[in-house]
Coordinates of C-alpha atoms and ligand atoms in Angstrom, one line a residue:
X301 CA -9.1 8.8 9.5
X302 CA -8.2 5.1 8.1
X303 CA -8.3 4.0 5.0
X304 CA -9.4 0.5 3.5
X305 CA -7.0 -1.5 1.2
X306 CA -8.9 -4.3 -0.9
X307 CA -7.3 -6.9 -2.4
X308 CA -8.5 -7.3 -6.4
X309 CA -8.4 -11.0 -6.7
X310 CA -10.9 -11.6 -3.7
X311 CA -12.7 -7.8 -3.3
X312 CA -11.6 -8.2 0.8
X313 CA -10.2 -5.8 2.7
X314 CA -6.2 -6.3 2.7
X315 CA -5.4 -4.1 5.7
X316 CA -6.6 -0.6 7.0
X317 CA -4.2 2.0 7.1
X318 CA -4.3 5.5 8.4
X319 CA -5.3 8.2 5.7
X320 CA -3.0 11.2 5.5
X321 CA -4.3 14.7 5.1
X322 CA -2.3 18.1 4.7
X323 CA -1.3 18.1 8.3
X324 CA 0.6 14.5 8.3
X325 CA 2.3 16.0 4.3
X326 CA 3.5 19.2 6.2
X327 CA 5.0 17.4 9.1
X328 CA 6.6 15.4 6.6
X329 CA 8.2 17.7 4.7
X330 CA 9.0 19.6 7.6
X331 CA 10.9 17.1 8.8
X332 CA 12.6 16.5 5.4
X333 CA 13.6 19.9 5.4
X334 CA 15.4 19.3 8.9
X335 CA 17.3 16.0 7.2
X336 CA 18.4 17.7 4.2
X337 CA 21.4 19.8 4.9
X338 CA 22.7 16.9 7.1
X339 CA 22.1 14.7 4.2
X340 CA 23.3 16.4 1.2
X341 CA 26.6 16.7 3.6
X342 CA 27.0 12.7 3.4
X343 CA 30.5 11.8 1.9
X344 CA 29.2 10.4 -1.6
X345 CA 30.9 7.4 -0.5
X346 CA 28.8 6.7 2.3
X347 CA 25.5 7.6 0.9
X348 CA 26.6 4.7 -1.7
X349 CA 27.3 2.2 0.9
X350 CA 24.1 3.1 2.6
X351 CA 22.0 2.9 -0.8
X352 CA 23.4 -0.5 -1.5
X353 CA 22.7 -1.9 1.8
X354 CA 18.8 -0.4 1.2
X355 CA 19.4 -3.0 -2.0
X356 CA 20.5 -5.8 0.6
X357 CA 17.4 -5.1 2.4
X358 CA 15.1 -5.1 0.0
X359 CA 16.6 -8.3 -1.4
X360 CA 16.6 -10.2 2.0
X361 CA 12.6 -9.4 2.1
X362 CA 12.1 -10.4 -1.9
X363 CA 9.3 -13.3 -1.8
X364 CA 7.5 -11.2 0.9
X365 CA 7.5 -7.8 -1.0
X366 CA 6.4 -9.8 -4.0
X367 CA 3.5 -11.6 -2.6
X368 CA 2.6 -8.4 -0.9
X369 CA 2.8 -6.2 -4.2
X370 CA 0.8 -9.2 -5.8
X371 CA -2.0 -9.5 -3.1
X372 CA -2.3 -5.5 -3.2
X373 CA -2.1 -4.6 -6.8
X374 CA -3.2 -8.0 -8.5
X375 CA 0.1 -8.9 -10.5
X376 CA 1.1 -12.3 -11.0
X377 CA 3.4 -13.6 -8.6
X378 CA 6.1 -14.1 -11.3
X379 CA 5.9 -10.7 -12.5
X380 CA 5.7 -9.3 -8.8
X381 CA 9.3 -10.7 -7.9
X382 CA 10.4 -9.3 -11.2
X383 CA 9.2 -5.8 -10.6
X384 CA 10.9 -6.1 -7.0
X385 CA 13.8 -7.5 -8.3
X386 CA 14.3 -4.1 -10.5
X387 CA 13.6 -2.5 -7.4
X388 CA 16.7 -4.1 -6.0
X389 CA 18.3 -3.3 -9.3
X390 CA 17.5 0.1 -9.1
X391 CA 19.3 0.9 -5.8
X392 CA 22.3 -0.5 -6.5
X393 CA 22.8 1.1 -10.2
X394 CA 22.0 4.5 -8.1
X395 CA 23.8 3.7 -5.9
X396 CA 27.3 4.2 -7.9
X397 CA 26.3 8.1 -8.8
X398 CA 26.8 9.8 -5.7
X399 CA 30.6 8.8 -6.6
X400 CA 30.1 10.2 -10.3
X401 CA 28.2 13.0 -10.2
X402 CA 30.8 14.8 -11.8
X403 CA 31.1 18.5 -12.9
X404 CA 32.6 20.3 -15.5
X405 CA 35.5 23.2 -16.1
X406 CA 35.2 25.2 -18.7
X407 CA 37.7 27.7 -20.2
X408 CA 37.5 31.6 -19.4
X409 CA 39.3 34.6 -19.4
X410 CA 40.7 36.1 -15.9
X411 CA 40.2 32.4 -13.4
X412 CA 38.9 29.3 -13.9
X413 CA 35.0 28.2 -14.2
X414 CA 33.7 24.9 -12.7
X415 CA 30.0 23.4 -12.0
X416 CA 28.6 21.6 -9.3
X417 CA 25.9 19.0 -9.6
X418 CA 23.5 20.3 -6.3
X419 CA 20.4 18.6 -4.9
X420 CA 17.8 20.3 -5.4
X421 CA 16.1 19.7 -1.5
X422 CA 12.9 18.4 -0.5
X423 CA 12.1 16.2 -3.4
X424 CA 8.1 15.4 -3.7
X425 CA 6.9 11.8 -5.4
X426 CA 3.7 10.8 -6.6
X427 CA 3.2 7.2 -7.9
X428 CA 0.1 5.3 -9.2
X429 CA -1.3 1.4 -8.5
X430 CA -0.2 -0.1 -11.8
X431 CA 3.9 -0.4 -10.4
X432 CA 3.7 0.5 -7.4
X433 CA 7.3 0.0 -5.9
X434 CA 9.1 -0.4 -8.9
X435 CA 7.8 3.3 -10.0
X436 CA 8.6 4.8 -6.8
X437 CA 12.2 3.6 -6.8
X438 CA 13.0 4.7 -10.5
X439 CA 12.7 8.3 -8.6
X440 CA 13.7 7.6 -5.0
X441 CA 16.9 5.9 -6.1
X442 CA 17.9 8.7 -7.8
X443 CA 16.8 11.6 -6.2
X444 CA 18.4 10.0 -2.9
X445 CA 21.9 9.2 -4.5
X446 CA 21.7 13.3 -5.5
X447 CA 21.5 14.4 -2.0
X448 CA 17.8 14.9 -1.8
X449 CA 15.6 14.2 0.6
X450 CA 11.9 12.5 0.0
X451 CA 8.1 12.3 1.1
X452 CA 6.4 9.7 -1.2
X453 CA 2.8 9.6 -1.8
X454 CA 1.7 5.8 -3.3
X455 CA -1.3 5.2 -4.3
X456 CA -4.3 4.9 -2.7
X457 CA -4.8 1.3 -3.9
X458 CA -1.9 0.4 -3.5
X459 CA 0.2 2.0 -0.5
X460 CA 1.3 -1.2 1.2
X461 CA 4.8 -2.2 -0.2
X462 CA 5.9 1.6 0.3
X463 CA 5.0 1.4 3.6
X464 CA 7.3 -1.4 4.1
X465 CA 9.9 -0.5 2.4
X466 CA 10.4 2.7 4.2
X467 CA 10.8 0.4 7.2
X468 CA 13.3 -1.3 5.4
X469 CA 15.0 1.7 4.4
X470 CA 15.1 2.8 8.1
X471 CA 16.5 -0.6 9.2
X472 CA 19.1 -0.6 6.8
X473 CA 20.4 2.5 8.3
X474 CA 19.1 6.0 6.5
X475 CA 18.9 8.5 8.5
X476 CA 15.4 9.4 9.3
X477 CA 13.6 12.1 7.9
X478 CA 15.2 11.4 4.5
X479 CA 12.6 9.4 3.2
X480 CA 9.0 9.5 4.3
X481 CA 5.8 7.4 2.9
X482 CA 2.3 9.7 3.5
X483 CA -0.3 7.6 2.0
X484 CA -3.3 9.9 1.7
X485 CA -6.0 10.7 -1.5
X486 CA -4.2 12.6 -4.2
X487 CA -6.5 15.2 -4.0
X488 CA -5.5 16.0 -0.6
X489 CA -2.4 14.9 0.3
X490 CA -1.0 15.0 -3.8
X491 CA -2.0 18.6 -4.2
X492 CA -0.8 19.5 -0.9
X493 CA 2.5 18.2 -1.9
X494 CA 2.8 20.0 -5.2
X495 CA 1.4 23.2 -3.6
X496 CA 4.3 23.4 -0.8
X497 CA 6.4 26.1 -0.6
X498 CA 9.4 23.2 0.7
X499 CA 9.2 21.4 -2.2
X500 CA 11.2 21.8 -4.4
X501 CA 10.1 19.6 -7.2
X502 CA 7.7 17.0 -7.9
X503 CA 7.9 13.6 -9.9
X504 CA 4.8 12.4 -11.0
X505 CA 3.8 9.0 -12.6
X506 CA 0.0 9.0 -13.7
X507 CA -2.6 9.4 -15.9
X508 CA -1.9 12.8 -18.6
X509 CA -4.8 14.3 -17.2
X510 CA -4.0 14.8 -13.1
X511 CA -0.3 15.6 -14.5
X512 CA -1.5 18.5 -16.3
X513 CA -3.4 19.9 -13.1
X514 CA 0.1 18.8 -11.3
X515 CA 1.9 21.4 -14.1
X516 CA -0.2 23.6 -13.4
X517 CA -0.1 23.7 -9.6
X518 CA 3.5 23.6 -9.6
X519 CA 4.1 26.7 -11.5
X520 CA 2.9 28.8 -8.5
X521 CA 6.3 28.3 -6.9
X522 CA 8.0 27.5 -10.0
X523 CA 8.7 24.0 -8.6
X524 CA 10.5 21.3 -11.1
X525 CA 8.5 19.1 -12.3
X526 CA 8.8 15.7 -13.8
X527 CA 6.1 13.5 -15.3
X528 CA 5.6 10.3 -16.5
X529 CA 1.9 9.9 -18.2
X530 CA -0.1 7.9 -20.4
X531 CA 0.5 6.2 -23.3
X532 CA -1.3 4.7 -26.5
X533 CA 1.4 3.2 -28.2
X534 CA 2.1 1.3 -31.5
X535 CA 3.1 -2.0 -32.4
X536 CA 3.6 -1.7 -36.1
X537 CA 4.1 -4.7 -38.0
X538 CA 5.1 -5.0 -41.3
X539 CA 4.4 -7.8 -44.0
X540 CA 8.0 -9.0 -43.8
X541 CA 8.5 -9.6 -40.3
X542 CA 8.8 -12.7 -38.6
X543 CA 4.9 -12.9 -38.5
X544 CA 4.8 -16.1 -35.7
X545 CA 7.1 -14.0 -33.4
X546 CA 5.2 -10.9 -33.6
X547 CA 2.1 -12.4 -32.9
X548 CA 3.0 -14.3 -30.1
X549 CA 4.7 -11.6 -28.4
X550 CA 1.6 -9.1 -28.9
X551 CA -0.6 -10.2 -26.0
X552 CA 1.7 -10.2 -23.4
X553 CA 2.7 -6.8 -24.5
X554 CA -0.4 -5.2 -24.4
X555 CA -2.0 -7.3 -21.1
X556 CA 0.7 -8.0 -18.6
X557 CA -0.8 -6.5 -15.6
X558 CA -4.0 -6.9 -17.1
X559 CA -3.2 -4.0 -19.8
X560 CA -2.9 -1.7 -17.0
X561 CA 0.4 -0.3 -18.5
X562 CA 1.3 2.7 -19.6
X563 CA 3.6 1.2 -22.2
X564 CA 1.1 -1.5 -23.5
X565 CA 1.4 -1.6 -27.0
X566 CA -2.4 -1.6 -27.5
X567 CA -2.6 -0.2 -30.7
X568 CA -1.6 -3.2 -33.2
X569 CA -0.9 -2.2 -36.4
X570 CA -0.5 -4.3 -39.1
X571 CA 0.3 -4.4 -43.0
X572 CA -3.1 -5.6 -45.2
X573 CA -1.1 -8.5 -47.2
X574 CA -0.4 -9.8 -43.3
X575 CA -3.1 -9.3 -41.5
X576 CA -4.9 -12.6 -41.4
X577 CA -1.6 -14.7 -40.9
X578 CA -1.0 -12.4 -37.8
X579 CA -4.8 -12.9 -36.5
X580 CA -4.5 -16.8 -36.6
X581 CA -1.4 -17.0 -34.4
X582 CA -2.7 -14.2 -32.0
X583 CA -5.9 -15.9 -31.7
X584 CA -3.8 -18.6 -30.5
X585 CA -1.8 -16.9 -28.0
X586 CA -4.1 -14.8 -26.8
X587 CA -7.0 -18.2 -26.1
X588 CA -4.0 -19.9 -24.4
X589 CA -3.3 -17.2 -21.9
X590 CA -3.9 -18.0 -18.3
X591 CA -5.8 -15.5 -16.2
X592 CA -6.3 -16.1 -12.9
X593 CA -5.4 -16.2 -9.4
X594 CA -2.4 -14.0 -9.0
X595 CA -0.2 -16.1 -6.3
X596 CA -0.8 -19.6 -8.7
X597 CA 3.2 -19.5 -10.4
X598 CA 1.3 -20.1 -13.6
X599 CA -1.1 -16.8 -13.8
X600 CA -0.1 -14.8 -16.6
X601 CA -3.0 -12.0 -15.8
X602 CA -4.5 -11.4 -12.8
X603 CA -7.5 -9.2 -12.3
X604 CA -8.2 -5.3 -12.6
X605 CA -7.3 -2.8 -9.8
X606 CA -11.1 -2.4 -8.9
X607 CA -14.4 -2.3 -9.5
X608 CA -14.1 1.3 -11.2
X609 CA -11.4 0.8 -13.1
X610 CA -13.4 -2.5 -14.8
X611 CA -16.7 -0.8 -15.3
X612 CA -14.5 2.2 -17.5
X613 CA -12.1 -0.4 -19.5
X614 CA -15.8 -2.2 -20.1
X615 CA -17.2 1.2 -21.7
X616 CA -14.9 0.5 -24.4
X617 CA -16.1 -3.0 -25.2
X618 CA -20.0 -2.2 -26.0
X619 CA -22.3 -5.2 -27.0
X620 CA -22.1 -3.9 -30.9
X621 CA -17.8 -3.9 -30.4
X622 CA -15.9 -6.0 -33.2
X623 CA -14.5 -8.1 -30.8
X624 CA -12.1 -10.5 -33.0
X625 CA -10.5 -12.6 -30.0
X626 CA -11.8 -12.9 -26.5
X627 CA -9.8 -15.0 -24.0
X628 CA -10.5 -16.4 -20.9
X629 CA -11.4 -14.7 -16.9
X630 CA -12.7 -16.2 -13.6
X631 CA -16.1 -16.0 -12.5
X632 CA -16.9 -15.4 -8.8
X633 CA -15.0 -12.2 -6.7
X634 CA -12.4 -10.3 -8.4
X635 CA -12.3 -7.9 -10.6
X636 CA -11.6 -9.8 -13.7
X637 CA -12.0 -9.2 -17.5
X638 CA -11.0 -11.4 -20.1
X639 CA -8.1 -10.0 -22.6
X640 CA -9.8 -9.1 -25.7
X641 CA -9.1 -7.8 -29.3
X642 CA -11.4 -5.6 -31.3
X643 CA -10.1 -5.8 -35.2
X644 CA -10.4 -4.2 -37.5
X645 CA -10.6 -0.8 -36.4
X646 CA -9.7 2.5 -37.2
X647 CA -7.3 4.5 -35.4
X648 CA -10.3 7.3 -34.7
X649 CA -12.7 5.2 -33.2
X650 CA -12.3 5.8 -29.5
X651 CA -10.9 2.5 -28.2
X652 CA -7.9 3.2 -30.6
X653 CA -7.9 7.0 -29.6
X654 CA -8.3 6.4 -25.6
X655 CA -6.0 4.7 -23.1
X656 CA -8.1 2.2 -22.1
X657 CA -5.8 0.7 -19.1
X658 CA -7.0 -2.6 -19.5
X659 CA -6.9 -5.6 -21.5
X660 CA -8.2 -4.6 -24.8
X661 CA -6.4 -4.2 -28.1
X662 CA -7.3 -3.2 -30.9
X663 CA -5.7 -4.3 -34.5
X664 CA -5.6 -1.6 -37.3
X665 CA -4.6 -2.3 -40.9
X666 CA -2.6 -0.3 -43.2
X667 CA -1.1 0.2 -46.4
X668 CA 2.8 0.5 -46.6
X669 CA 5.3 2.4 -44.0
X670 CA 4.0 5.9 -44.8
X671 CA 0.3 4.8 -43.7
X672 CA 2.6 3.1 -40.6
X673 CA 4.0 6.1 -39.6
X674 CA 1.5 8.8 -39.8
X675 CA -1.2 6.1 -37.8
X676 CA 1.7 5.6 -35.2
X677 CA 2.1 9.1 -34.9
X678 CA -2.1 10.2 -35.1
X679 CA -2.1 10.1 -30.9
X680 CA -1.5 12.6 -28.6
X681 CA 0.3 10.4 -26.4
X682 CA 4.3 9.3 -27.5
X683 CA 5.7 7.1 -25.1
X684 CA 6.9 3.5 -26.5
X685 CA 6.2 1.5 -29.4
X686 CA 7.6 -1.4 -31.5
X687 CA 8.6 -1.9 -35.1
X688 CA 8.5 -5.6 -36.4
X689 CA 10.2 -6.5 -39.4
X690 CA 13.4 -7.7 -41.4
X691 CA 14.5 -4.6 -43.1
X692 CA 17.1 -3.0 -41.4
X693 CA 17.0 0.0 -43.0
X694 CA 12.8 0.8 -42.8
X695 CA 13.6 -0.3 -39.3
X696 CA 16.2 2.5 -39.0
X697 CA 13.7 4.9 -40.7
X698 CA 10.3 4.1 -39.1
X699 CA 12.0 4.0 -35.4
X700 CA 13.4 7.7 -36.6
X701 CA 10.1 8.8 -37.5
X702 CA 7.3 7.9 -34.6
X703 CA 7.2 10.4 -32.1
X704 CA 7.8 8.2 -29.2
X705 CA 10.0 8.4 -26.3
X706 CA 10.9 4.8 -26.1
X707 CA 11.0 2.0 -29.1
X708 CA 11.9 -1.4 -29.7
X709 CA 12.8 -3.7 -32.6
X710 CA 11.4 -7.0 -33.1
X711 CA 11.1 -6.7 -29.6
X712 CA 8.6 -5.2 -27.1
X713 CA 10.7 -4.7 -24.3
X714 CA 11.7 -0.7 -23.8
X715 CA 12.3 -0.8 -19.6
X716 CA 15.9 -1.4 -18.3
X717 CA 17.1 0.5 -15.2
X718 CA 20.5 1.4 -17.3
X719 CA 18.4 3.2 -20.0
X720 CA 16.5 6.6 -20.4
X721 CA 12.3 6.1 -20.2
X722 CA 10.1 8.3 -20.7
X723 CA 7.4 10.3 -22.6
X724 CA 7.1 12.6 -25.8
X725 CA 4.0 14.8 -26.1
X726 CA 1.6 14.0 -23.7
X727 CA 3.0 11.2 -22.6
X728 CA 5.8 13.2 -20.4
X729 CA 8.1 15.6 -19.6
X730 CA 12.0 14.2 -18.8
X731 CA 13.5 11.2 -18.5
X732 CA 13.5 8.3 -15.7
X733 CA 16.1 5.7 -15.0
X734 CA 20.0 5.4 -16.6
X735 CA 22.2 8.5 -17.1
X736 CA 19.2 10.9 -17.6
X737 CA 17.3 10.4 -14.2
X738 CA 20.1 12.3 -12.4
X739 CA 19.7 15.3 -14.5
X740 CA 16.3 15.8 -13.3
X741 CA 17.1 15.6 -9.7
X742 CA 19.9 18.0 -9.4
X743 CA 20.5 21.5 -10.5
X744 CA 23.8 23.0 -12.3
X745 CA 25.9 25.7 -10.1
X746 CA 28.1 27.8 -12.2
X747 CA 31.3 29.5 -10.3
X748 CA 34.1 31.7 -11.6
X749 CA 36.6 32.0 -9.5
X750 CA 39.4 34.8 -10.0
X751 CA 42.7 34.5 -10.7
X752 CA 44.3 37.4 -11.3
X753 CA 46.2 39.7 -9.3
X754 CA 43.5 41.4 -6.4
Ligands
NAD1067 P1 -3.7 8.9 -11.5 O1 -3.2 10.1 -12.3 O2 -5.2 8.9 -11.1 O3 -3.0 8.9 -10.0 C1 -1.6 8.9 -9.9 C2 -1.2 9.5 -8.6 O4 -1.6 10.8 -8.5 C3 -1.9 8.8 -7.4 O5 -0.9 8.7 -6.3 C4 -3.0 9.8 -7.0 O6 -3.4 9.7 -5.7 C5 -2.3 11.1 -7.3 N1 -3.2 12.2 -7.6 C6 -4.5 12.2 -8.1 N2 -5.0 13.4 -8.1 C7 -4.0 14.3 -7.7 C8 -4.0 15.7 -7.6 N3 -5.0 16.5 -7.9 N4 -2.8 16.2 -7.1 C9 -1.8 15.4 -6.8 N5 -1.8 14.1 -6.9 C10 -2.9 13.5 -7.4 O7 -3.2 7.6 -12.2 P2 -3.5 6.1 -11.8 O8 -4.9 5.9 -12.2 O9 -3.0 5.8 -10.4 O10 -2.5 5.4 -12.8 C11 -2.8 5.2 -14.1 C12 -2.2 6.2 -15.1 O11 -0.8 6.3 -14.8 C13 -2.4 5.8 -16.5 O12 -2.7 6.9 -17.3 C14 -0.9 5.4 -16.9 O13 -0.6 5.5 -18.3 C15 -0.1 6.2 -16.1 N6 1.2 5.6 -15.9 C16 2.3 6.2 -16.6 C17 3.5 5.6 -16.4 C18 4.7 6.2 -17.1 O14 5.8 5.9 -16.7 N7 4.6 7.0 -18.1 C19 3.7 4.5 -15.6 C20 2.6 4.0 -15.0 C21 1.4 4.6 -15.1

């Protein structure tokens, strides 16, 4: 069976690829089971040498991964050698743990007491279209520097750059069997993956609702799981912020890749006395934004994923929606919708409820940081957010109080590969990238070992 990949910009077909089913995930982990002890036996310092020359690799083939992540998924070019950069990124940060995945010793009576940082096996990933490489490497990097060994579902959309890049990753000398790309529905090939007896935990990036079915599939064998869902997140401004540089940072934040972001801050709330100063300059922005054709240098949004995915972000603009702001799109093929804010609204109404995916905002008002907080917080999602304003110590206070796994001040960037990411509530379940990702990709042995007299 073969599977069609359509390009968003220009609705053609991209390439066909072969469909995976349960017999192609099986032999795959199979023969991940066969690499793993061979693997995990790797002197540290030579699966770090190995992960940085995957970096090299990847590196070498930069402008061709991009354009290829850009054709597929319908990034801007500029933002596609960004998100491949990171993937280089990635790798190489990784790729100084096998050296430092250090143990403890701990005092008792009658020997000594010392911990071992073990892979866990045959590691399981399932990724979504919105990132495609970049979200697969913040859990192959480190589940591979661990000792583990990998099959990787992408996307469905989007399966081509993972395709490559296990080339790559063959070329540049890991052994095979240690990471594997099955490109198959996640219905089939996902749940066959999370249903494996050989797997011995998944990490999942996608929407909250197939990660809850994930949870639930993977306590059968009691596998680890890790996931990394949806968001609705805040950007709460306040009346004494720099208003100019709040605005003009909004739109980007909420449709870079077209809003199809789990950490868009989509939700823009802002203080009553500032609310029409803040309109102005993000009508502005938001008209001066340049949607187009995602391999033009100058595209700053390209077009949705797919046909399906703009007919549901269109459900939440209806002809009677308060649409404040409406930008610009193509006409013709392509999948495009224009980025567009809905103000004012109220943080029930559903397109402030919902992740939308897309590139709608919505702007709610409020009344003083108490009102700030409990709006930010009145979501069952928590995973980033931003606070704009001068006062240190509200900023202190209100980052304290919203329930959100990721925050930034006077700034709406939350993802570096040196620092934890990740959900709270229904947003997620551990942590991705920095220190934390290792955690979740090896397991703690305890042994006493005796030292008194036999
Ligand atoms: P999705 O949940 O539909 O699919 C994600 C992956 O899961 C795909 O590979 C899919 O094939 C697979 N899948 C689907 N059904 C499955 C099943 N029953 N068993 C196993 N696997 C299955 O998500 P999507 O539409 O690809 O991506 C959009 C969603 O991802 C949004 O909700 C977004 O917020 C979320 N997301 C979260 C993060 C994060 O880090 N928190 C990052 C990016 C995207």
């Amino acid at each position: 069976m073969s599977h069609q990949v359509i390009e968003p910009a220009t609705e053609q077909v991209l390439e066909e690829i072969p469909r995976a089913g349960e017999e192609e995930v099986d032999a795959a982990v199979a023969r991940a089971k066969a690499a793993f002890p061979a693997w995990r036996a790797v002197a540290p310092g030579d699966r770090a040498a190995l992960l940085r020359r995957i970096a090299d690799a990847v590196e070498a083939r930069l402008e061709d991964l991009s354009v290829l992540e850009a054709r597929n998924a319908g990034k801007p070019i500029r933002d596609a050698r960004g998100e491949i950069g990171m993937v280089v990124e990635t790798f190489r940060y990784y790729a100084g743990a096998p050296e430092r995945l250090l143990g403890q010793t701990i005092p008792v009576a009658g020997g000594v007491d010392f911990t071992f940082r073990e892979p866990l096996g045959v590691v399981g990933l399932i990724v979504p279209w919105n990132f495609p490489l970049t979200i697969a490497s913040w859990k192959m990097a480190p589940a591979l520097a661990a000792g583990n060994t990998v099959v990787l579902k992408p996307a469905e959309l989007t399966p081509l750059t993972a395709i490559e890049f296990e080339k790559v990753a063959l070329e540049a000398g890991l052994p095979e069997g240690v990471l594997q790309v099955v490109s198959g529905p996640g219905s089939v090939a996902g749940k066959r993956l999370v249903e494996h007896p050989d797997v011995a935990k998944i990490a999942f990036t996608g929407s909250t609702e197939v990660g809850r079915g994930i949870m639930a599939g993977a306590a059968n064998t009691i596998k680890r799981v890790t996931l990394e869902l949806g968001g609705k997140s805040a950007n709460v401004v306040f009346a004494d912020a720099d208003l100019e540089a709040a605005a003009a940072a909004a739109p980007i934040a909420t449709f870079a890749n077209a809003g199809q972001d789990c950490c868009a801050r989509s939700r823009i709330l802002v203080e009553k006395s500032a609310f029409d100063r803040f309109m102005e300059t993000l009508e502005e922005t938001v008209e001066a934004m340049r949607v187009g054709d995602p391999l033009d240098e100058e595209t700053e949004m390209g077009p949705l994923i797919s046909a399906d995915q703009r007919s549901s972000v269109a459900s939440y603009v209806p002809d009677d929606a308060p649409v404040a702001i409406r930008g610009s799109a193509p006409s013709g093929p392509g999948y495009w919708f224009p980025p567009t804010v809905l103000a004012p609204v109220s943080n029930s109404d559903r397109a402030a409820a919902e992740e939308i995916f897309g590139p709608v905002a919505v702007v709610i008002p409020f009344s003083g940081e108490d009102e700030a907080v409990r709006l930010a917080n009145e979501t069952i999602y928590g995973l980033s957010g931003s606070i704009w304003t001068r006062n240190g110590a509200r900023a202190l206070r209100v980052a304290r109080a919203i329930e959100t796994g990721v925050l930034s001040i006077n700034s709406n960037s939350s993802v570096r590969v040196t620092t934890p990411f990740g959900g709270m509530k229904q947003s997620g379940v551990g942590r991705e990238l920095g220190p934390d990702a290792l955690d979740h990709y090896t397991e703690v042995k305890n042994v006493f070992y005796a030292t008194g007299d036999a």
